[in-house]
Amino acid sequence: MKPHTLSVLVENKPGVLSRVTGLFSRRGFNIESLAVGVCEEPGTSRITIVCIGDDAQIEQVMKQLNKLIDVIKVSDLTENDRVERELALIKVNAEPGSSRAEIMQLASIFRAQIIDVGAKTLVLSVAGETKKIDALEKLLRQYGVKELVRTGTIAILRGSKTVKSAK
Amino acid sequence: MKTGARILVEGLQREGVETIFGYPGGVVLPIYDELYDSPIRHILVRHEQAAAHAADGFARASGRVGVCLATSGPGACNLVTGIATAYMDSVPIVALTGQVPTSLLGNDAFQESDITGITMPITKHNYLVKRTEDLGHIVREAFFIARTGRPGPVLIDLPKDVSTREVEFEYSDSETVSLRGYQPTYRGHPKQIEKAVDLILEAERPLLYVGGGVISSDASPELVQLAETLGIPVTTTLMGLGAIPCDHPLNLGMLGMHGTRYANYAVTETDLLIAIGVRFDDRVTGKIDTFASQARIIHIDIDPAEIGKNKRVDVPIVGDAKSVLKDMIARVQKKKDYAKWHERIRSWKEKYPMRYRKDGALRPQYVIEELSALMKGEGIIVSEVGQNQMWTAQYYCFKKPRGWITSGGLGTMGYGFPAAMGAHFARPGETVFDVAGDGSFQMNIQELGTVSHYRIPVKVAILNNRFLGMVRQWQELFYDRRYSYTELPPVDFVKIANAYGIDGMRVEDPSEVRPALKAAIETEGPFVLDFRIEREENVFPMVPAGAAINEMIGGPCE
């Protein structure tokens, strides 16, 4: 059982996301993360789904996704060379004084940006692989994380390979 | 300029629709008004659920797409059970529902329900039409999706303003449907077919395991040809009955929970299972690990997601059963000698025949045997769900595909009677029997009204034991005879039929069975037979839930 990153190319039609997520829930598959947005082909969207399962389960997930009329292409990127990113916005307690400086230092080490400074809080924006965001989040916990928003993973293959419809 | 309703009705005609089953209501009035002048015949059912089942029965009997129509909200919701039934058994229907005007969508308007949301998990695809301009194309797409690939139900939800608005629209003959996300594979991969044939020729004890997919792809002739060419025995699922004639020497009958002992023993000992148009349902396999555990498995199915879903497969072949079987037949030359295997099967057949107690009591198996003898494999037998269904599957001799219509996957009580109405419209002139239980029949008994209204010549044979029989059987066997809420009070079904203007007859003695069945067949219109059968008769043999399929419980005769 390991996380698989699936790239799902779909028709950009109302209800498509609901068809995809509904399929996961009713067939008892788990979604770890899900990110969706329009993509380079007009009229289509790309959904990146991270789900955990053994090979047979993932095969079944992919086959069931493929059965949906509005799903154009499903690829498992897991065995391929790929880059993955996730964006997180983290609001952390930062009373004026020493902790603020420490947090700013941490941000710089993680290449995170401070995108808002409040009287008692800072908001950090950080992009990267899930593990990196996990690590920063863990470090920031000691100061008190007031709010955390993550986008879910998006992924793309390295090099010239693409996930596209056959045409 | 044409209204959406006009475009819809023209679209239905272009798809060859002659009969639809429906029930009017506020937001479908524009469609009903259009139907008033249309050559399409509309059958007014007494409950929308029956409209969906009738469309389903029509589709199964004809091989064409069945159509039902309901209004929004409660009307649409009442279709749900029928749509789910069609989905589980891969039956092509198009369900049309009215919807509140687009301006009120999402406002909890009167008789509004999110029927596309509700039916998402039980349709192959569905549409909420928001623009009248799109309707023509959607109708075409819906029928295309319903009948191609693995068939299934498609729903079109039509807001009232979409059906009343007028737009410029002409159906064009040149327009075809092409969907980039939907391209079913019909031809099996030649390499895989070659591999399959090699395995067959290596096997010592091969067995064909055949299901509804063979019926829906009209592949029975090819199946029988392949079986005969090689001399391979065949067992069918509930949905596959009729794919090979019951009395064919290679036929082992049904397998699974209420299958024949010899079919289940054959599955247990086979070294090569050739599965065609089946989905390894738990009612068939019993404990999955022990199912065909000595066998290599070839699985032919048009739906790639079925292959490997429940059981690991050695040779997967994605494709239409008819096409794949033809390709296989073309490659098969030598006939192998499976004499030892046939001998083993023959000895099981002799040792464990299907039998029941013959002691002068009115037993359901006898009723079915008599019905079978009178029908001689002609006509259409529809069933309800439960003991009545299993006795029919066990004791009726099905000789042709599409002669047996039953709710296999969902197991929908109340299915049979309305489905039988639909089957009549698919094949008028043929005798249609609904074999019912008293429990199931009461689930859509209001359709006596429809049958009477149109004089639909459906015959109903109620195997009346005043129990929810199959549930009672389980309570007897597994719950220490504690018959919790499964006893039904007696009902005079003949009087009910009479109240609707339908003839009926009560039968209490075996000697009356044949004359009663004859009377029903010879009556021109509908007929209701109330067979007062032995109350605590069971369906045997039986595999207890979760057991291996060779661990069968026998009956009083074993």
XYZ file of C-alpha atoms in Angstrom:
725
model
C 0.000 0.000 0.000
C 1.603 3.198 -1.123
C 0.423 6.564 -2.403
C -0.233 6.730 -6.121
C -0.451 9.962 -8.056
C -3.080 9.802 -10.776
C -3.458 12.391 -13.474
C -7.001 12.448 -14.828
C -7.892 14.427 -17.922
C -11.621 15.221 -17.996
C -14.170 17.126 -20.033
C -14.719 20.518 -18.453
C -18.438 19.999 -17.848
C -20.677 20.658 -14.851
C -20.756 17.805 -12.404
C -17.560 16.102 -13.541
C -15.772 16.538 -10.245
C -18.808 15.177 -8.485
C -18.800 12.101 -10.753
C -15.132 11.502 -9.973
C -15.318 11.991 -6.223
C -18.643 10.147 -6.037
C -17.008 7.180 -7.700
C -14.287 7.127 -5.040
C -16.708 7.270 -2.137
C -19.218 4.732 -3.410
C -16.576 2.190 -4.351
C -14.796 2.608 -1.045
C -11.579 4.103 -2.423
C -9.766 6.739 -0.383
C -8.608 10.081 -1.691
C -5.530 11.484 0.039
C -5.537 14.674 -1.941
C -7.226 16.123 -4.968
C -6.453 19.176 -7.053
C -8.281 20.355 -10.128
C -8.034 23.127 -12.672
C -8.303 23.872 -16.362
C -5.412 22.812 -18.567
C -3.824 23.389 -21.958
C -6.512 21.649 -24.035
C -9.577 23.846 -24.457
C -12.679 22.367 -22.819
C -10.746 20.036 -20.560
C -9.559 20.013 -16.984
C -6.898 18.044 -15.236
C -7.516 16.436 -11.875
C -4.565 15.194 -9.856
C -5.559 12.569 -7.327
C -3.317 11.016 -4.726
C -4.752 7.786 -3.365
C -3.379 4.893 -1.356
C -3.879 1.284 -2.294
C -2.271 -1.920 -3.487
C -1.701 -2.548 -7.172
C -5.031 -4.307 -7.683
C -6.947 -1.510 -5.982
C -5.231 1.192 -7.995
C -5.857 -0.744 -11.207
C -9.540 -0.950 -10.298
C -9.668 2.778 -9.456
C -8.186 3.611 -12.842
C -10.510 1.280 -14.716
C -13.563 2.658 -12.959
C -12.439 6.233 -13.654
C -11.966 5.328 -17.295
C -15.569 4.130 -17.459
C -16.875 7.615 -16.766
C -17.979 9.115 -20.057
C -16.459 12.511 -19.243
C -13.070 11.071 -18.329
C -10.747 11.263 -21.326
C -7.533 9.794 -19.971
C -6.224 8.367 -16.728
C -2.512 7.933 -16.019
C -0.689 6.672 -12.984
C 2.388 8.888 -12.730
C 3.789 6.999 -9.767
C 6.229 4.788 -11.645
C 7.372 7.643 -13.866
C 9.873 10.407 -13.395
C 7.760 13.359 -12.368
C 7.712 16.597 -10.426
C 5.119 17.203 -7.762
C 4.165 20.393 -5.995
C 1.724 21.506 -3.409
C 1.024 24.997 -2.151
C 0.257 25.792 1.464
C -0.737 28.981 3.230
C 0.055 28.897 6.926
C -1.070 31.463 9.490
C 1.177 31.227 12.515
C 1.170 33.032 15.879
C 3.975 35.578 15.930
C 3.919 37.935 18.899
C 6.299 40.828 18.360
C 9.649 39.785 19.731
C 11.961 36.895 19.218
C 9.583 34.326 17.708
C 8.884 36.537 14.733
C 12.543 36.594 13.769
C 12.798 32.828 14.185
C 9.788 32.232 11.991
C 11.190 34.512 9.311
C 14.431 32.592 9.435
C 12.609 29.287 9.049
C 10.677 30.720 6.130
C 13.840 31.681 4.386
C 15.377 28.225 4.885
C 12.274 26.595 3.397
C 12.041 29.183 0.634
C 8.624 30.165 1.960
C 7.364 33.713 1.595
C 5.834 35.890 4.234
C 2.792 37.218 2.442
C 0.979 38.904 5.322
C 2.138 40.459 8.545
C -0.433 41.114 11.256
C -0.133 42.484 14.761
C 0.130 38.983 16.212
C 0.392 36.724 13.163
C 2.362 35.995 10.031
C 1.066 34.225 6.924
C 3.564 32.053 5.083
C 3.204 30.801 1.555
C 5.189 27.690 0.729
C 5.293 25.478 -2.338
C 6.995 22.156 -2.704
C 6.654 18.454 -2.267
C 4.245 17.252 0.368
C 7.081 16.144 2.683
C 8.657 19.573 2.677
C 5.378 21.242 3.598
C 4.855 18.643 6.314
C 8.280 19.441 7.704
C 7.726 23.189 7.803
C 4.304 22.746 9.334
C 5.799 20.576 12.079
C 8.407 23.229 12.891
C 5.818 25.995 12.958
C 3.524 24.075 15.327
C 5.631 25.173 18.333
C 4.650 28.787 17.659
C 0.985 27.894 17.227
C -0.501 27.370 13.781
C -3.785 29.302 13.696
C -4.874 28.202 10.248
C -3.491 25.982 7.509
C -4.676 25.707 3.909
C -3.190 23.219 1.432
C -4.030 22.794 -2.235
C -3.320 19.108 -2.614
C -0.633 17.773 -4.894
C -0.346 18.574 -8.564
C 2.092 16.604 -10.678
C 3.562 16.574 -14.150
C 5.910 14.185 -15.959
C 9.487 15.227 -16.556
C 10.781 15.599 -20.076
C 8.619 15.535 -23.184
C 6.131 12.850 -22.066
C 2.573 14.117 -21.479
C -0.808 12.904 -20.292
C -3.090 13.728 -23.190
C -6.072 12.362 -25.020
C -5.188 9.994 -27.848
C -6.048 12.558 -30.486
C -38.841 27.134 -34.787
C -39.356 24.128 -32.546
C -39.926 23.716 -28.844
C -37.642 21.526 -26.784
C -40.524 19.088 -26.332
C -40.882 18.814 -30.109
C -37.140 18.255 -30.521
C -37.275 15.552 -27.864
C -40.172 13.695 -29.447
C -38.600 13.941 -32.912
C -35.369 12.652 -31.429
C -37.149 9.666 -29.888
C -38.749 8.852 -33.225
C -35.397 9.075 -34.959
C -34.035 6.552 -32.469
C -36.811 4.192 -33.483
C -38.802 4.522 -30.271
C -42.371 3.302 -30.702
C -43.486 2.797 -27.126
C -42.667 4.650 -23.949
C -43.843 4.041 -20.413
C -44.603 7.015 -18.247
C -46.638 9.069 -15.861
C -47.457 12.742 -16.401
C -46.975 15.674 -14.046
C -46.656 19.445 -13.980
C -43.274 20.037 -15.555
C -43.591 17.359 -18.242
C -46.863 18.743 -19.567
C -45.139 20.275 -22.606
C -43.773 16.829 -23.470
C -47.131 15.156 -22.902
C -48.788 17.744 -25.090
C -46.334 16.921 -27.849
C -46.915 13.180 -27.379
C -50.643 13.741 -27.859
C -50.171 14.111 -31.629
C -47.179 11.834 -31.930
C -47.087 8.328 -33.417
C -45.218 7.200 -30.307
C -47.462 5.106 -28.096
C -47.423 6.098 -24.442
C -48.390 3.548 -21.839
C -49.729 5.100 -18.675
C -48.459 3.061 -15.753
C -49.815 3.334 -12.213
C -46.483 4.066 -10.528
C -43.291 5.458 -12.057
C -41.222 2.558 -10.758
C -43.239 0.348 -13.077
C -42.422 2.641 -16.003
C -38.705 2.087 -15.458
C -39.147 -1.681 -15.044
C -41.348 -1.843 -18.129
C -38.736 0.009 -20.176
C -36.176 -2.448 -18.813
C -38.338 -5.493 -19.668
C -38.865 -4.063 -23.136
C -35.114 -3.686 -23.601
C -34.265 -7.179 -22.384
C -36.906 -8.818 -24.538
C -36.099 -6.839 -27.687
C -32.408 -5.977 -27.464
C -33.377 -2.378 -28.151
C -33.379 0.680 -25.888
C -36.384 0.998 -23.564
C -37.712 4.432 -22.671
C -39.541 5.754 -19.622
C -40.792 9.209 -18.729
C -41.629 10.796 -15.396
C -42.168 14.208 -13.958
C -39.724 15.934 -11.614
C -39.282 15.358 -7.890
C -41.348 12.385 -6.699
C -41.873 11.143 -10.255
C -38.169 11.129 -10.949
C -37.353 9.616 -7.561
C -39.823 6.795 -8.172
C -37.776 5.780 -11.203
C -34.687 5.230 -9.084
C -35.242 1.557 -8.208
C -35.940 0.758 -11.843
C -32.858 2.600 -13.038
C -30.672 0.888 -10.450
C -32.082 -2.480 -11.516
C -31.191 -1.768 -15.144
C -27.743 -0.548 -14.142
C -26.896 -3.699 -12.193
C -27.945 -5.941 -15.088
C -26.479 -3.729 -17.859
C -29.796 -3.012 -19.555
C -30.059 -0.157 -22.069
C -32.790 2.259 -21.070
C -33.199 6.001 -21.475
C -35.050 7.631 -18.585
C -36.554 11.043 -19.248
C -37.427 13.221 -16.281
C -38.982 16.640 -16.023
C -37.275 19.269 -13.940
C -38.290 22.637 -12.518
C -37.420 25.597 -14.746
C -33.721 26.471 -14.831
C -34.453 29.741 -13.012
C -35.675 27.741 -10.004
C -32.951 25.048 -10.063
C -31.403 24.655 -6.649
C -34.109 26.695 -4.904
C -35.930 23.726 -3.393
C -38.804 24.563 -5.700
C -42.041 22.563 -5.662
C -41.370 19.008 -6.876
C -37.683 19.650 -7.348
C -35.121 16.923 -6.774
C -31.521 16.747 -7.932
C -32.173 13.643 -9.987
C -28.886 13.790 -11.891
C -27.112 13.867 -8.521
C -29.307 11.096 -7.160
C -28.796 8.820 -10.159
C -25.094 9.431 -10.715
C -24.063 6.139 -9.105
C -26.772 4.116 -10.888
C -26.581 5.406 -14.440
C -24.003 4.840 -17.111
C -24.271 8.557 -17.736
C -26.778 11.333 -17.155
C -27.583 14.827 -18.362
C -29.183 17.945 -16.987
C -30.141 19.856 -20.134
C -29.704 23.564 -19.588
C -30.106 24.837 -23.154
C -32.751 23.806 -25.667
C -30.069 24.081 -28.357
C -28.217 21.118 -26.816
C -31.215 18.821 -26.561
C -31.092 17.230 -29.999
C -27.491 16.256 -29.577
C -28.014 15.010 -26.038
C -30.877 12.722 -27.086
C -28.660 11.185 -29.744
C -25.742 10.817 -27.356
C -27.932 9.291 -24.652
C -29.212 6.506 -26.902
C -25.723 5.910 -28.253
C -24.271 5.556 -24.764
C -27.160 3.392 -23.528
C -26.868 0.758 -26.249
C -23.155 0.629 -27.067
C -20.257 -0.883 -25.145
C -21.539 -2.363 -21.921
C -25.181 -1.292 -22.156
C -26.761 0.660 -19.334
C -29.284 3.258 -18.271
C -28.908 6.920 -19.226
C -31.027 9.677 -17.730
C -31.940 13.018 -19.296
C -33.325 15.663 -16.956
C -35.359 18.329 -18.759
C -36.190 21.607 -17.056
C -39.610 22.900 -18.040
C -38.325 26.030 -19.759
C -35.934 23.908 -21.845
C -38.891 21.940 -23.209
C -41.053 24.993 -23.852
C -38.468 27.329 -25.362
C -38.400 27.530 -29.169
C -35.179 27.368 -31.162
C -34.171 26.755 -34.758
C -33.292 23.085 -34.964
C -33.171 20.365 -37.590
C -31.908 16.840 -37.020
C -29.153 16.163 -39.494
C -28.585 12.702 -40.912
C -24.869 13.213 -41.164
C -24.304 14.029 -37.509
C -22.704 11.174 -35.620
C -21.803 10.770 -32.001
C -18.155 10.840 -31.094
C -17.018 11.072 -27.512
C -13.318 11.257 -26.783
C -13.806 9.802 -23.306
C -15.908 6.858 -24.495
C -14.563 4.419 -27.036
C -15.602 0.860 -26.258
C -13.416 -1.970 -27.512
C -15.348 -4.543 -29.532
C -12.618 -6.642 -31.113
C -10.611 -8.794 -28.754
C -6.829 -8.522 -29.001
C -5.620 -11.221 -31.440
C -2.617 -12.137 -29.259
C -4.851 -12.644 -26.239
C -7.297 -14.715 -28.256
C -4.414 -16.865 -29.474
C -3.238 -17.329 -25.885
C -6.745 -18.301 -24.833
C -7.058 -20.890 -27.569
C -3.674 -22.337 -26.600
C -4.810 -22.678 -23.002
C -8.027 -24.361 -24.086
C -6.118 -26.920 -26.105
C -3.801 -27.614 -23.158
C -6.602 -28.045 -20.633
C -7.882 -31.381 -19.396
C -11.057 -30.181 -17.692
C -12.194 -26.920 -19.297
C -15.493 -25.271 -18.400
C -17.401 -22.370 -19.957
C -18.954 -19.999 -17.410
C -21.429 -17.814 -19.236
C -23.516 -14.828 -18.191
C -25.787 -12.027 -19.256
C -23.123 -10.498 -21.488
C -23.585 -13.371 -23.931
C -27.320 -12.682 -24.078
C -26.933 -8.933 -24.536
C -24.374 -9.310 -27.315
C -26.584 -11.928 -29.021
C -23.663 -14.331 -28.920
C -25.579 -17.535 -28.145
C -25.046 -19.149 -31.567
C -21.300 -18.548 -31.315
C -21.208 -19.820 -27.751
C -22.974 -23.034 -28.682
C -20.739 -23.434 -31.730
C -17.554 -23.049 -29.693
C -18.798 -25.400 -26.986
C -19.780 -28.030 -29.555
C -16.645 -27.682 -31.671
C -14.439 -28.371 -28.694
C -16.825 -30.389 -26.557
C -16.589 -28.080 -23.571
C -19.335 -28.186 -20.931
C -21.180 -24.957 -20.154
C -22.605 -23.547 -16.956
C -24.563 -20.321 -16.941
C -25.347 -17.678 -14.369
C -28.892 -16.639 -13.543
C -28.580 -13.942 -16.200
C -27.120 -16.358 -18.714
C -29.998 -18.875 -18.709
C -31.119 -19.468 -22.273
C -27.689 -18.775 -23.769
C -27.484 -22.508 -24.417
C -30.620 -24.661 -24.561
C -31.481 -26.268 -21.233
C -31.546 -29.731 -22.784
C -28.234 -29.405 -24.614
C -25.982 -32.303 -23.594
C -23.147 -29.909 -22.732
C -25.306 -27.739 -20.482
C -24.810 -28.069 -16.736
C -27.467 -25.522 -15.857
C -26.980 -22.705 -13.418
C -24.066 -22.426 -10.995
C -23.746 -20.565 -7.721
C -25.808 -20.252 -4.565
C -28.794 -22.150 -5.978
C -27.020 -23.754 -8.874
C -26.936 -27.438 -9.665
C -24.568 -29.578 -7.677
C -22.903 -30.779 -10.846
C -22.229 -27.266 -12.095
C -20.696 -26.238 -8.805
C -18.593 -29.407 -8.594
C -17.420 -28.829 -12.149
C -16.305 -25.292 -11.275
C -14.472 -26.628 -8.271
C -12.571 -29.225 -10.322
C -12.076 -27.430 -13.627
C -8.514 -26.636 -14.662
C -9.560 -23.925 -17.133
C -12.481 -21.601 -16.567
C -13.544 -19.680 -19.652
C -15.648 -16.820 -18.297
C -17.709 -14.886 -20.838
C -19.871 -11.861 -20.088
C -19.888 -12.545 -16.371
C -18.710 -10.551 -13.387
C -17.860 -13.143 -10.725
C -20.769 -12.007 -8.581
C -20.714 -13.196 -4.973
C -23.985 -15.115 -5.476
C -22.092 -17.115 -8.107
C -18.670 -17.541 -6.562
C -19.489 -18.100 -2.913
C -16.198 -17.852 -1.035
C -14.078 -16.261 -3.731
C -10.734 -17.861 -2.771
C -12.092 -21.349 -3.306
C -13.939 -20.534 -6.543
C -12.307 -22.363 -9.450
C -9.170 -22.536 -7.341
C -7.568 -25.257 -9.486
C -8.193 -23.367 -12.698
C -6.480 -20.945 -14.932
C -8.991 -18.303 -15.955
C -9.782 -16.685 -19.283
C -12.130 -13.740 -18.921
C -13.911 -12.160 -21.874
C -15.829 -8.957 -21.173
C -16.570 -5.704 -22.947
C -16.015 -3.818 -19.693
C -12.303 -3.813 -18.798
C -13.176 -2.893 -15.210
C -14.873 -6.262 -14.720
C -11.716 -8.146 -15.556
C -9.733 -8.809 -12.421
C -12.288 -6.976 -10.250
C -13.115 -9.933 -8.022
C -10.750 -12.657 -9.196
C -7.283 -12.704 -10.678
C -7.359 -13.669 -14.340
C -4.694 -15.359 -16.498
C -5.887 -14.255 -19.919
C -7.970 -11.070 -20.021
C -9.796 -10.351 -23.274
C -11.568 -7.036 -23.571
C -14.182 -7.151 -26.285
C -17.698 -7.969 -27.350
C -18.566 -11.595 -26.622
C -19.907 -12.267 -30.106
C -16.879 -10.833 -31.852
C -14.383 -12.557 -29.555
C -16.153 -15.909 -29.826
C -16.145 -15.654 -33.623
C -12.416 -14.968 -33.582
C -11.857 -17.890 -31.245
C -13.906 -20.250 -33.385
C -11.858 -19.243 -36.422
C -8.687 -20.328 -34.621
C -9.931 -23.573 -33.192
C -9.185 -26.597 -35.313
C -8.556 -29.716 -33.400
C -11.109 -31.187 -31.090
C -9.571 -32.451 -27.936
C -10.709 -35.551 -26.169
C -12.114 -34.567 -22.813
C -13.685 -37.992 -22.298
C -12.556 -38.394 -18.690
C -13.910 -34.983 -17.793
C -17.253 -35.703 -19.449
C -17.447 -39.013 -17.643
C -16.868 -37.297 -14.302
C -19.590 -34.751 -15.027
C -21.978 -37.474 -16.175
C -21.501 -39.325 -12.902
C -22.281 -36.159 -10.905
C -25.356 -35.542 -12.997
C -26.551 -39.060 -12.260
C -25.742 -38.911 -8.594
C -27.050 -35.407 -7.866
C -29.954 -34.605 -10.144
C -32.268 -31.693 -9.379
C -35.231 -33.104 -7.515
C -37.961 -32.276 -5.081
C -40.477 -34.165 -2.978
C -43.448 -35.585 -4.851
C -45.996 -36.459 -2.196
C -49.247 -35.047 -3.493
C -48.754 -31.599 -1.971
C -48.817 -28.600 -4.319
C -45.148 -27.825 -4.765
C -43.809 -24.814 -6.617
C -41.254 -26.850 -8.549
C -44.097 -28.863 -10.047
C -45.909 -25.697 -11.118
C -42.774 -24.512 -12.894
C -42.196 -27.899 -14.541
C -45.762 -27.914 -15.843
C -45.423 -24.345 -17.088
C -42.205 -25.326 -18.810
C -43.849 -28.334 -20.446
C -46.721 -26.219 -21.752
C -44.571 -23.352 -23.021
C -42.054 -25.684 -24.745
C -39.323 -23.074 -24.561
C -41.375 -20.474 -26.446
C -42.549 -17.123 -25.149
C -41.069 -15.065 -22.360
C -40.787 -15.924 -18.699
C -40.291 -13.038 -16.323
C -39.838 -13.483 -12.610
C -40.077 -11.563 -9.430
C -37.338 -11.989 -6.839
C -36.869 -14.628 -4.210
C -37.847 -18.282 -4.072
C -40.141 -17.914 -7.087
C -37.175 -16.681 -9.113
C -34.860 -19.476 -8.051
C -37.418 -22.250 -8.594
C -38.040 -20.872 -12.065
C -34.321 -20.703 -12.779
C -33.923 -24.287 -11.574
C -36.961 -26.026 -13.016
C -37.910 -24.130 -16.163
C -36.273 -25.325 -19.361
C -35.021 -22.219 -21.168
C -34.298 -22.892 -24.792
C -33.603 -19.472 -26.242
C -31.856 -16.270 -25.281
C -34.123 -13.373 -24.232
C -36.776 -15.836 -23.133
C -35.913 -15.244 -19.469
C -36.115 -11.844 -17.819
C -35.218 -11.381 -14.178
C -33.623 -8.896 -11.820
C -30.279 -10.542 -11.160
C -27.947 -7.909 -9.798
C -30.167 -5.699 -7.686
C -32.689 -8.423 -6.828
C -35.642 -6.083 -7.087
C -38.920 -7.378 -5.690
C -41.795 -5.978 -7.736
C -39.711 -6.053 -10.898
C -41.373 -8.905 -12.739
C -44.914 -7.734 -13.316
C -44.100 -4.352 -14.895
C -41.120 -5.869 -16.749
C -43.519 -8.441 -18.190
C -45.694 -5.599 -19.491
C -42.642 -4.123 -21.191
C -41.688 -7.504 -22.649
C -45.141 -7.809 -24.189
C -44.696 -4.547 -26.102
C -41.294 -5.715 -27.307
C -42.658 -8.982 -28.652
C -46.423 -8.743 -29.002
C -48.048 -12.013 -29.896
C -45.800 -14.077 -27.653
C -47.021 -15.469 -24.363
C -45.531 -13.626 -21.411
C -45.622 -15.129 -17.937
C -44.661 -13.381 -14.738
C -43.766 -15.979 -12.125
C -44.354 -14.206 -8.848
C -44.308 -14.657 -5.119
C -47.136 -13.209 -3.082
C -44.671 -10.802 -1.465
C -43.105 -9.544 -4.692
C -46.392 -9.309 -6.529
C -47.746 -6.973 -3.893
C -44.852 -4.605 -4.490
C -46.229 -3.465 -7.832
C -49.722 -4.931 -7.711
C -51.174 -1.574 -8.788
C -50.042 -2.392 -12.332
C -53.078 -4.647 -12.581
C -54.639 -1.302 -13.472
C -52.303 -0.772 -16.422
C -52.650 -4.344 -17.622
C -56.411 -4.068 -17.448
C -56.541 -0.622 -19.079
C -54.591 -1.746 -22.168
C -55.649 -5.410 -21.992
C -51.973 -6.381 -21.879
C -52.085 -10.188 -22.099
C -49.576 -10.832 -19.327
C -50.152 -13.978 -17.292
C -49.215 -13.952 -13.645
C -48.465 -17.185 -11.803
C -48.266 -16.387 -8.103
C -46.481 -19.031 -6.056
C -48.365 -18.078 -2.941
C -46.949 -19.348 0.345
C -48.056 -16.432 2.518
C -44.442 -15.807 3.425
C -41.609 -13.660 2.237
C -40.369 -17.056 1.236
C -36.643 -16.641 0.704
C -36.223 -14.595 3.848
C -38.239 -17.199 5.746
C -35.963 -19.893 4.305
C -32.916 -18.093 5.679
C -34.655 -17.674 9.028
C -35.411 -21.389 9.056
C -31.857 -22.388 8.227
C -29.795 -19.749 10.001
C -32.030 -18.085 12.608
C -33.530 -21.079 14.335
C -36.941 -20.760 12.647
C -37.602 -17.408 14.266
C -39.867 -16.043 11.535
C -39.460 -12.407 12.360
C -41.914 -10.382 10.242
C -41.912 -12.648 7.210
C -45.419 -14.044 7.424
C -47.959 -12.334 5.209
C -51.701 -12.480 5.799
C -53.681 -14.367 3.150
C -54.761 -12.338 0.167
C -57.457 -13.269 -2.316
C -55.547 -12.392 -5.472
C -58.351 -13.622 -7.699
C -60.750 -11.117 -6.157
C -58.192 -8.336 -6.579
C -57.716 -9.271 -10.226
C -61.487 -9.351 -10.686
C -61.772 -5.908 -9.170
C -59.554 -4.664 -12.003
C -61.628 -6.554 -14.545
C -59.062 -9.336 -14.910
C -59.820 -13.046 -14.817
C -58.112 -15.260 -12.330
C -58.128 -18.687 -10.788
C -57.017 -20.175 -7.504
C -55.235 -23.528 -7.568
C -54.829 -25.750 -4.533
C -54.226 -29.224 -5.895
C -51.503 -30.523 -8.247
C -54.135 -32.002 -10.551
C -55.474 -28.510 -11.251
C -52.118 -27.038 -12.234
C -52.028 -27.950 -15.893
C -55.647 -27.021 -16.703
C -55.200 -23.715 -14.898
C -52.015 -22.862 -16.794
C -53.725 -23.850 -20.032
C -56.681 -21.632 -19.236
C -54.345 -18.725 -18.600
C -52.482 -19.259 -21.868
C -55.703 -19.641 -23.821
C -57.308 -16.533 -22.346
C -56.784 -13.618 -24.684
C -56.153 -10.937 -22.099
C -54.309 -10.858 -18.799
C -54.810 -13.641 -16.277
C -53.874 -14.133 -12.639
C -53.206 -17.582 -11.189
C -52.978 -17.950 -7.443
C -51.117 -21.170 -6.631
C -51.491 -21.988 -2.939
C -48.221 -23.838 -2.589
C -46.691 -25.788 0.287
C -45.886 -23.033 2.741
C -42.436 -24.001 3.968
C -40.913 -25.364 0.792
C -37.265 -24.418 0.363
C -34.973 -23.739 -2.558
C -32.342 -26.475 -2.717
C -29.541 -27.071 -3.275
C -28.136 -24.054 -1.532
C -24.697 -22.700 -0.756
C -24.799 -20.849 2.573
C -23.522 -17.287 2.286
C -19.748 -17.184 2.559
C -19.239 -20.914 1.982
C -17.404 -22.485 -0.933
C -19.754 -23.406 -3.768
C -19.120 -27.129 -3.454
C -20.307 -26.987 0.162
C -23.980 -27.238 -0.680
C -26.913 -27.907 1.580
C -29.209 -30.480 0.044
C -32.927 -30.912 0.226
C -35.229 -33.505 1.696
C -34.458 -35.819 -1.218
C -30.718 -36.015 -0.702
